[in-house]
């Protein structure tokens, strides 16, 4: 039986979708004594020639992990001719990041990243820095960091971006094939933006209005929703994986048949960047560490080093890497109506309830909303309710922001 037909017949199904957002801290607790060995500054920057670039500065500790706007005093990308391109602060769901206007940066050019921050350290000898300002519990000082010079590498072009479904029908593999390039060293990193359209379980016009304490009839505007995200895992490719001098059907990420993102329409915009052998070794170590500790900013291996140096304290251990390359792009869209891949069987049930009018507001606050109104042959109306997630797609974490170039005109 077709799974979507099964969904319609079975009826009472939905998904419990949870989205966690990381909130950037507004100020740094300088009055707390910090041990220098417990925290490391983590600087990551992917310089993309011809595109706007992004840099992030964090602490390796999970507590107060993001440096705030007050902490970061200056950040810029320096070119060999002395040009300095400043970083502009922005905020997303992962905290603070700095955008750098590198649209005019060209292939083969060299650049390096400079960062100056206010940092709280355990007391150091007075001779450690002329800029140091001490208090009873911690030392607050301006600390400077500088990356090595990095050359803008040429990323191989993407020949094909596709997907396949495994034999068990439970896993979808996303695969990339690059065009052969004799100058390509064989090391790549991928990341992507994703957008997906999904639906509530039932298309319902009626809804409860808590302001008027009444049931109103509107439109079906809570049935279709959209959501978006950026990839969060490290996706790497090394020279040992090359076939015929290129990556061929290289699986860079996977998706389960129970993943809500794939339930209706899914879009992925893939970005492929070439990296150096040194950068590849760094990211491989970082990936292994994150898999073992459960996060990219957990305790780092003692032998893990990037290409960034602390100018203020040369002996300070700095975690992070600055890369520079052109960017190759590809897009893929997956329609569940074509793949019949998404499995609705594990979605939680949507139940039908009858409540008395004096219960309506309490039930609404508790997470219920109107499912339908049934009128019998005598004109008597019965209001049925269900879990809000079953009738309102917005409850599942999405929004009504349909991209202008989306393949459907759903509203």
mmCIF file of C-alpha atoms in Angstrom, residues 91-399:
data_model
loop_
_atom_site.group_PDB
_atom_site.id
_atom_site.type_symbol
_atom_site.label_atom_id
_atom_site.label_comp_id
_atom_site.label_asym_id
_atom_site.label_seq_id
_atom_site.Cartn_x
_atom_site.Cartn_y
_atom_site.Cartn_z
ATOM 1 C CA UNK A 91 24.147 36.467 14.755
ATOM 2 C CA UNK A 92 22.472 33.215 13.785
ATOM 3 C CA UNK A 93 21.044 30.262 15.724
ATOM 4 C CA UNK A 94 24.593 29.061 16.462
ATOM 5 C CA UNK A 95 25.685 32.345 18.009
ATOM 6 C CA UNK A 96 27.923 35.139 16.792
ATOM 7 C CA UNK A 97 29.877 34.952 13.552
ATOM 8 C CA UNK A 98 31.801 37.450 11.422
ATOM 9 C CA UNK A 99 31.196 37.913 7.702
ATOM 10 C CA UNK A 100 34.117 39.017 5.539
ATOM 11 C CA UNK A 101 33.577 40.549 2.084
ATOM 12 C CA UNK A 102 35.849 38.386 -0.064
ATOM 13 C CA UNK A 103 33.839 38.597 -3.298
ATOM 14 C CA UNK A 104 36.807 40.192 -5.095
ATOM 15 C CA UNK A 105 39.398 37.721 -3.772
ATOM 16 C CA UNK A 106 40.935 35.746 -6.635
ATOM 17 C CA UNK A 107 42.432 32.324 -7.279
ATOM 18 C CA UNK A 108 46.073 32.065 -6.178
ATOM 19 C CA UNK A 109 45.969 35.115 -3.891
ATOM 20 C CA UNK A 110 47.274 34.746 -0.354
ATOM 21 C CA UNK A 111 45.653 36.010 2.819
ATOM 22 C CA UNK A 112 45.739 35.611 6.587
ATOM 23 C CA UNK A 113 43.293 36.240 9.426
ATOM 24 C CA UNK A 114 43.949 38.569 12.358
ATOM 25 C CA UNK A 115 41.852 38.502 15.564
ATOM 26 C CA UNK A 116 42.171 40.611 18.708
ATOM 27 C CA UNK A 117 40.080 39.673 21.757
ATOM 28 C CA UNK A 118 39.653 40.549 25.404
ATOM 29 C CA UNK A 119 40.375 37.385 27.327
ATOM 30 C CA UNK A 120 40.205 36.342 30.972
ATOM 31 C CA UNK A 121 43.140 34.166 32.056
ATOM 32 C CA UNK A 122 44.547 32.827 35.260
ATOM 33 C CA UNK A 123 47.194 35.185 36.692
ATOM 34 C CA UNK A 124 50.367 35.253 34.608
ATOM 35 C CA UNK A 125 53.734 36.830 35.375
ATOM 36 C CA UNK A 126 53.634 40.596 35.045
ATOM 37 C CA UNK A 127 56.122 40.435 32.188
ATOM 38 C CA UNK A 128 53.801 38.323 30.042
ATOM 39 C CA UNK A 129 52.064 41.294 28.462
ATOM 40 C CA UNK A 130 52.383 45.068 28.639
ATOM 41 C CA UNK A 131 48.636 45.317 27.985
ATOM 42 C CA UNK A 132 47.597 43.181 30.932
ATOM 43 C CA UNK A 133 45.123 44.445 33.510
ATOM 44 C CA UNK A 134 44.792 42.277 36.645
ATOM 45 C CA UNK A 135 42.213 41.918 39.374
ATOM 46 C CA UNK A 136 41.951 39.610 42.382
ATOM 47 C CA UNK A 137 40.618 36.525 40.598
ATOM 48 C CA UNK A 138 41.551 36.756 36.937
ATOM 49 C CA UNK A 139 43.648 38.580 34.417
ATOM 50 C CA UNK A 140 41.889 40.411 31.608
ATOM 51 C CA UNK A 141 44.003 41.377 28.649
ATOM 52 C CA UNK A 142 43.946 41.984 24.939
ATOM 53 C CA UNK A 143 45.264 38.939 23.129
ATOM 54 C CA UNK A 144 46.182 38.866 19.436
ATOM 55 C CA UNK A 145 45.975 35.901 17.075
ATOM 56 C CA UNK A 146 47.260 35.555 13.525
ATOM 57 C CA UNK A 147 46.926 32.727 11.025
ATOM 58 C CA UNK A 148 49.569 31.571 8.582
ATOM 59 C CA UNK A 149 49.402 32.859 5.033
ATOM 60 C CA UNK A 150 47.031 30.639 3.042
ATOM 61 C CA UNK A 151 46.698 30.506 -0.724
ATOM 62 C CA UNK A 152 43.329 30.468 -2.452
ATOM 63 C CA UNK A 153 42.990 26.958 -3.893
ATOM 64 C CA UNK A 154 40.875 25.975 -6.886
ATOM 65 C CA UNK A 155 37.997 23.671 -5.975
ATOM 66 C CA UNK A 156 37.111 21.007 -8.545
ATOM 67 C CA UNK A 157 33.783 21.461 -10.311
ATOM 68 C CA UNK A 158 30.817 19.313 -9.340
ATOM 69 C CA UNK A 159 29.745 17.049 -12.167
ATOM 70 C CA UNK A 160 26.818 15.441 -10.417
ATOM 71 C CA UNK A 161 24.908 15.611 -7.143
ATOM 72 C CA UNK A 162 22.473 12.777 -6.605
ATOM 73 C CA UNK A 163 21.008 10.362 -4.064
ATOM 74 C CA UNK A 164 20.346 6.652 -3.763
ATOM 75 C CA UNK A 165 18.167 4.570 -1.453
ATOM 76 C CA UNK A 166 19.753 1.510 0.127
ATOM 77 C CA UNK A 167 18.412 -2.033 -0.162
ATOM 78 C CA UNK A 168 16.624 -1.851 3.185
ATOM 79 C CA UNK A 169 14.673 1.255 2.050
ATOM 80 C CA UNK A 170 15.616 2.948 5.324
ATOM 81 C CA UNK A 171 18.579 5.131 4.310
ATOM 82 C CA UNK A 172 19.051 7.757 1.629
ATOM 83 C CA UNK A 173 22.660 8.447 0.617
ATOM 84 C CA UNK A 174 23.615 11.801 -0.858
ATOM 85 C CA UNK A 175 26.515 11.473 -3.289
ATOM 86 C CA UNK A 176 28.745 13.868 -5.191
ATOM 87 C CA UNK A 177 30.870 13.319 -8.293
ATOM 88 C CA UNK A 178 33.530 15.859 -9.237
ATOM 89 C CA UNK A 179 35.029 16.562 -12.620
ATOM 90 C CA UNK A 180 38.640 15.405 -13.118
ATOM 91 C CA UNK A 181 41.240 18.096 -12.411
ATOM 92 C CA UNK A 182 44.955 17.307 -12.712
ATOM 93 C CA UNK A 183 45.872 20.173 -10.371
ATOM 94 C CA UNK A 184 43.558 18.973 -7.612
ATOM 95 C CA UNK A 185 45.448 17.617 -4.567
ATOM 96 C CA UNK A 186 42.567 15.373 -3.559
ATOM 97 C CA UNK A 187 41.320 16.966 -0.319
ATOM 98 C CA UNK A 188 37.824 18.447 -0.041
ATOM 99 C CA UNK A 189 35.374 19.691 2.509
ATOM 100 C CA UNK A 190 31.624 19.922 1.978
ATOM 101 C CA UNK A 191 28.862 21.832 3.682
ATOM 102 C CA UNK A 192 25.317 22.601 2.660
ATOM 103 C CA UNK A 193 22.221 24.684 3.233
ATOM 104 C CA UNK A 194 18.965 22.790 3.355
ATOM 105 C CA UNK A 195 15.324 23.799 3.053
ATOM 106 C CA UNK A 196 12.335 21.516 3.324
ATOM 107 C CA UNK A 197 8.600 21.801 2.963
ATOM 108 C CA UNK A 198 6.401 19.669 5.195
ATOM 109 C CA UNK A 199 2.745 19.501 6.145
ATOM 110 C CA UNK A 200 0.544 19.109 9.165
ATOM 111 C CA UNK A 201 -1.395 15.855 9.342
ATOM 112 C CA UNK A 202 -4.718 17.438 8.554
ATOM 113 C CA UNK A 203 -5.790 20.389 6.425
ATOM 114 C CA UNK A 204 -8.007 22.334 8.803
ATOM 115 C CA UNK A 205 -9.705 25.720 8.440
ATOM 116 C CA UNK A 206 -11.203 25.953 11.898
ATOM 117 C CA UNK A 207 -9.096 27.097 14.820
ATOM 118 C CA UNK A 208 -9.530 28.297 18.359
ATOM 119 C CA UNK A 209 -8.970 31.993 19.003
ATOM 120 C CA UNK A 210 -7.743 32.423 22.611
ATOM 121 C CA UNK A 211 -8.373 36.182 22.520
ATOM 122 C CA UNK A 212 -12.088 35.884 21.786
ATOM 123 C CA UNK A 213 -12.451 32.446 23.373
ATOM 124 C CA UNK A 214 -14.241 31.266 20.258
ATOM 125 C CA UNK A 215 -13.808 28.984 17.252
ATOM 126 C CA UNK A 216 -13.199 30.838 13.996
ATOM 127 C CA UNK A 217 -13.006 29.735 10.389
ATOM 128 C CA UNK A 218 -10.048 30.919 8.346
ATOM 129 C CA UNK A 219 -7.984 29.400 5.544
ATOM 130 C CA UNK A 220 -5.784 26.315 5.179
ATOM 131 C CA UNK A 221 -2.678 28.384 5.871
ATOM 132 C CA UNK A 222 -1.434 26.105 8.660
ATOM 133 C CA UNK A 223 -1.052 23.017 6.504
ATOM 134 C CA UNK A 224 2.115 23.797 4.499
ATOM 135 C CA UNK A 225 5.277 25.000 6.244
ATOM 136 C CA UNK A 226 8.969 25.444 5.473
ATOM 137 C CA UNK A 227 12.097 25.140 7.554
ATOM 138 C CA UNK A 228 15.793 25.503 6.880
ATOM 139 C CA UNK A 229 19.166 24.724 8.420
ATOM 140 C CA UNK A 230 22.875 24.519 7.737
ATOM 141 C CA UNK A 231 24.921 21.355 7.914
ATOM 142 C CA UNK A 232 26.575 20.862 11.284
ATOM 143 C CA UNK A 233 28.832 17.832 10.805
ATOM 144 C CA UNK A 234 32.269 17.719 9.193
ATOM 145 C CA UNK A 235 32.143 16.146 5.725
ATOM 146 C CA UNK A 236 35.577 15.433 4.302
ATOM 147 C CA UNK A 237 37.121 13.700 1.332
ATOM 148 C CA UNK A 238 40.778 12.642 1.003
ATOM 149 C CA UNK A 239 43.046 11.646 -1.870
ATOM 150 C CA UNK A 240 42.818 7.949 -0.945
ATOM 151 C CA UNK A 241 39.117 8.021 -1.876
ATOM 152 C CA UNK A 242 39.675 9.321 -5.411
ATOM 153 C CA UNK A 243 38.558 7.200 -8.344
ATOM 154 C CA UNK A 244 39.886 8.027 -11.806
ATOM 155 C CA UNK A 245 41.402 11.194 -10.359
ATOM 156 C CA UNK A 246 38.139 12.473 -8.890
ATOM 157 C CA UNK A 247 35.490 11.795 -6.279
ATOM 158 C CA UNK A 248 32.946 9.481 -7.864
ATOM 159 C CA UNK A 249 29.589 8.897 -6.186
ATOM 160 C CA UNK A 250 31.191 9.900 -2.903
ATOM 161 C CA UNK A 251 28.682 9.604 -0.039
ATOM 162 C CA UNK A 252 29.048 12.743 2.082
ATOM 163 C CA UNK A 253 25.865 12.517 4.180
ATOM 164 C CA UNK A 254 22.903 10.221 4.852
ATOM 165 C CA UNK A 255 19.284 10.569 5.865
ATOM 166 C CA UNK A 256 16.905 8.152 7.574
ATOM 167 C CA UNK A 257 13.483 7.254 6.177
ATOM 168 C CA UNK A 258 12.021 8.522 9.472
ATOM 169 C CA UNK A 259 13.509 12.003 9.044
ATOM 170 C CA UNK A 260 10.743 14.611 8.808
ATOM 171 C CA UNK A 261 12.804 16.713 6.401
ATOM 172 C CA UNK A 262 12.297 14.177 3.645
ATOM 173 C CA UNK A 263 8.540 13.763 4.179
ATOM 174 C CA UNK A 264 7.391 16.104 1.384
ATOM 175 C CA UNK A 265 9.912 18.244 -0.543
ATOM 176 C CA UNK A 266 13.575 18.576 0.380
ATOM 177 C CA UNK A 267 16.206 20.864 -1.166
ATOM 178 C CA UNK A 268 19.957 20.826 -0.608
ATOM 179 C CA UNK A 269 22.449 23.460 -1.803
ATOM 180 C CA UNK A 270 25.891 21.878 -1.647
ATOM 181 C CA UNK A 271 29.155 23.836 -1.367
ATOM 182 C CA UNK A 272 32.416 22.098 -2.176
ATOM 183 C CA UNK A 273 35.790 23.579 -1.237
ATOM 184 C CA UNK A 274 39.312 22.295 -1.793
ATOM 185 C CA UNK A 275 41.565 22.191 1.261
ATOM 186 C CA UNK A 276 45.252 21.503 1.763
ATOM 187 C CA UNK A 277 46.732 18.262 3.089
ATOM 188 C CA UNK A 278 47.536 20.037 6.373
ATOM 189 C CA UNK A 279 43.946 21.299 6.682
ATOM 190 C CA UNK A 280 42.618 17.825 5.909
ATOM 191 C CA UNK A 281 44.707 16.296 8.712
ATOM 192 C CA UNK A 282 43.432 18.952 11.128
ATOM 193 C CA UNK A 283 39.775 18.438 10.234
ATOM 194 C CA UNK A 284 40.103 14.646 10.344
ATOM 195 C CA UNK A 285 41.428 14.922 13.902
ATOM 196 C CA UNK A 286 38.671 17.359 14.789
ATOM 197 C CA UNK A 287 36.056 15.030 13.329
ATOM 198 C CA UNK A 288 37.318 12.027 15.286
ATOM 199 C CA UNK A 289 37.413 14.093 18.447
ATOM 200 C CA UNK A 290 33.868 15.407 17.989
ATOM 201 C CA UNK A 291 32.572 11.878 17.412
ATOM 202 C CA UNK A 292 34.230 10.706 20.619
ATOM 203 C CA UNK A 293 33.235 13.647 22.821
ATOM 204 C CA UNK A 294 29.907 14.523 21.213
ATOM 205 C CA UNK A 295 30.838 18.047 20.163
ATOM 206 C CA UNK A 296 33.295 20.088 18.140
ATOM 207 C CA UNK A 297 34.295 22.125 21.165
ATOM 208 C CA UNK A 298 34.981 19.381 23.668
ATOM 209 C CA UNK A 299 38.361 18.530 25.154
ATOM 210 C CA UNK A 300 40.872 18.615 22.315
ATOM 211 C CA UNK A 301 43.748 16.169 21.718
ATOM 212 C CA UNK A 302 47.042 17.533 23.000
ATOM 213 C CA UNK A 303 48.744 17.051 19.631
ATOM 214 C CA UNK A 304 46.059 18.854 17.672
ATOM 215 C CA UNK A 305 47.343 22.049 16.068
ATOM 216 C CA UNK A 306 46.017 24.313 13.343
ATOM 217 C CA UNK A 307 47.562 27.186 11.444
ATOM 218 C CA UNK A 308 46.869 29.974 13.954
ATOM 219 C CA UNK A 309 49.365 31.465 16.428
ATOM 220 C CA UNK A 310 48.877 33.621 19.505
ATOM 221 C CA UNK A 311 51.080 36.694 19.060
ATOM 222 C CA UNK A 312 50.651 37.875 22.640
ATOM 223 C CA UNK A 313 51.605 34.524 24.210
ATOM 224 C CA UNK A 314 53.428 32.396 21.606
ATOM 225 C CA UNK A 315 53.336 29.432 23.982
ATOM 226 C CA UNK A 316 49.521 29.492 24.162
ATOM 227 C CA UNK A 317 47.796 26.603 22.482
ATOM 228 C CA UNK A 318 45.345 27.755 19.786
ATOM 229 C CA UNK A 319 42.785 25.529 18.150
ATOM 230 C CA UNK A 320 41.476 26.299 14.682
ATOM 231 C CA UNK A 321 42.214 26.552 11.004
ATOM 232 C CA UNK A 322 41.867 29.134 8.265
ATOM 233 C CA UNK A 323 41.297 27.807 4.751
ATOM 234 C CA UNK A 324 40.915 29.642 1.428
ATOM 235 C CA UNK A 325 39.510 28.381 -1.866
ATOM 236 C CA UNK A 326 37.037 28.941 -4.635
ATOM 237 C CA UNK A 327 33.626 27.331 -4.201
ATOM 238 C CA UNK A 328 31.799 24.822 -6.392
ATOM 239 C CA UNK A 329 28.024 24.573 -5.987
ATOM 240 C CA UNK A 330 25.220 22.180 -6.841
ATOM 241 C CA UNK A 331 21.562 21.812 -5.913
ATOM 242 C CA UNK A 332 19.309 18.801 -5.559
ATOM 243 C CA UNK A 333 15.599 18.506 -4.789
ATOM 244 C CA UNK A 334 13.920 15.353 -3.529
ATOM 245 C CA UNK A 335 10.160 14.813 -3.789
ATOM 246 C CA UNK A 336 8.674 12.168 -1.553
ATOM 247 C CA UNK A 337 5.831 11.794 -4.045
ATOM 248 C CA UNK A 338 8.458 10.353 -6.399
ATOM 249 C CA UNK A 339 10.626 8.380 -3.971
ATOM 250 C CA UNK A 340 7.922 7.140 -1.567
ATOM 251 C CA UNK A 341 10.838 6.999 0.880
ATOM 252 C CA UNK A 342 9.529 8.628 4.045
ATOM 253 C CA UNK A 343 8.056 6.135 6.510
ATOM 254 C CA UNK A 344 5.059 7.501 8.426
ATOM 255 C CA UNK A 345 4.700 4.445 10.639
ATOM 256 C CA UNK A 346 6.695 5.791 13.594
ATOM 257 C CA UNK A 347 4.939 9.139 13.803
ATOM 258 C CA UNK A 348 3.046 9.609 17.073
ATOM 259 C CA UNK A 349 -0.720 9.195 16.846
ATOM 260 C CA UNK A 350 -3.092 12.072 16.388
ATOM 261 C CA UNK A 351 -6.106 11.471 18.605
ATOM 262 C CA UNK A 352 -9.601 12.943 18.508
ATOM 263 C CA UNK A 353 -11.122 14.544 21.599
ATOM 264 C CA UNK A 354 -14.336 16.235 22.652
ATOM 265 C CA UNK A 355 -14.057 19.069 25.165
ATOM 266 C CA UNK A 356 -16.701 21.212 26.780
ATOM 267 C CA UNK A 357 -16.612 24.941 25.907
ATOM 268 C CA UNK A 358 -15.393 25.869 29.376
ATOM 269 C CA UNK A 359 -12.361 23.642 28.785
ATOM 270 C CA UNK A 360 -11.364 25.189 25.455
ATOM 271 C CA UNK A 361 -8.833 27.753 26.672
ATOM 272 C CA UNK A 362 -7.130 25.376 29.086
ATOM 273 C CA UNK A 363 -6.886 22.692 26.406
ATOM 274 C CA UNK A 364 -5.554 25.167 23.860
ATOM 275 C CA UNK A 365 -2.803 26.271 26.248
ATOM 276 C CA UNK A 366 -2.021 22.604 26.914
ATOM 277 C CA UNK A 367 -1.316 22.001 23.213
ATOM 278 C CA UNK A 368 -4.611 21.179 21.520
ATOM 279 C CA UNK A 369 -6.560 22.836 18.715
ATOM 280 C CA UNK A 370 -9.691 22.304 16.667
ATOM 281 C CA UNK A 371 -9.626 19.330 14.292
ATOM 282 C CA UNK A 372 -13.074 19.517 12.718
ATOM 283 C CA UNK A 373 -16.705 20.444 13.341
ATOM 284 C CA UNK A 374 -19.307 17.819 12.514
ATOM 285 C CA UNK A 375 -22.988 18.685 12.095
ATOM 286 C CA UNK A 376 -25.606 15.955 12.300
ATOM 287 C CA UNK A 377 -28.932 15.749 10.465
ATOM 288 C CA UNK A 378 -30.651 17.758 13.202
ATOM 289 C CA UNK A 379 -28.199 20.656 13.027
ATOM 290 C CA UNK A 380 -26.348 19.758 16.212
ATOM 291 C CA UNK A 381 -22.642 20.555 15.970
ATOM 292 C CA UNK A 382 -19.856 18.595 17.621
ATOM 293 C CA UNK A 383 -16.378 20.131 17.875
ATOM 294 C CA UNK A 384 -13.513 17.675 17.748
ATOM 295 C CA UNK A 385 -10.016 18.599 18.879
ATOM 296 C CA UNK A 386 -6.575 17.057 18.368
ATOM 297 C CA UNK A 387 -2.986 17.769 19.289
ATOM 298 C CA UNK A 388 -1.889 21.125 17.845
ATOM 299 C CA UNK A 389 1.014 19.467 16.006
ATOM 300 C CA UNK A 390 -1.551 17.500 13.973
ATOM 301 C CA UNK A 391 -3.391 20.528 12.591
ATOM 302 C CA UNK A 392 -0.832 23.346 12.706
ATOM 303 C CA UNK A 393 2.499 22.882 10.905
ATOM 304 C CA UNK A 394 3.926 25.951 12.660
ATOM 305 C CA UNK A 395 3.957 24.015 15.929
ATOM 306 C CA UNK A 396 6.604 21.723 14.406
ATOM 307 C CA UNK A 397 9.207 24.489 14.277
ATOM 308 C CA UNK A 398 8.757 25.822 10.752
ATOM 309 C CA UNK A 399 7.439 29.013 9.212
#
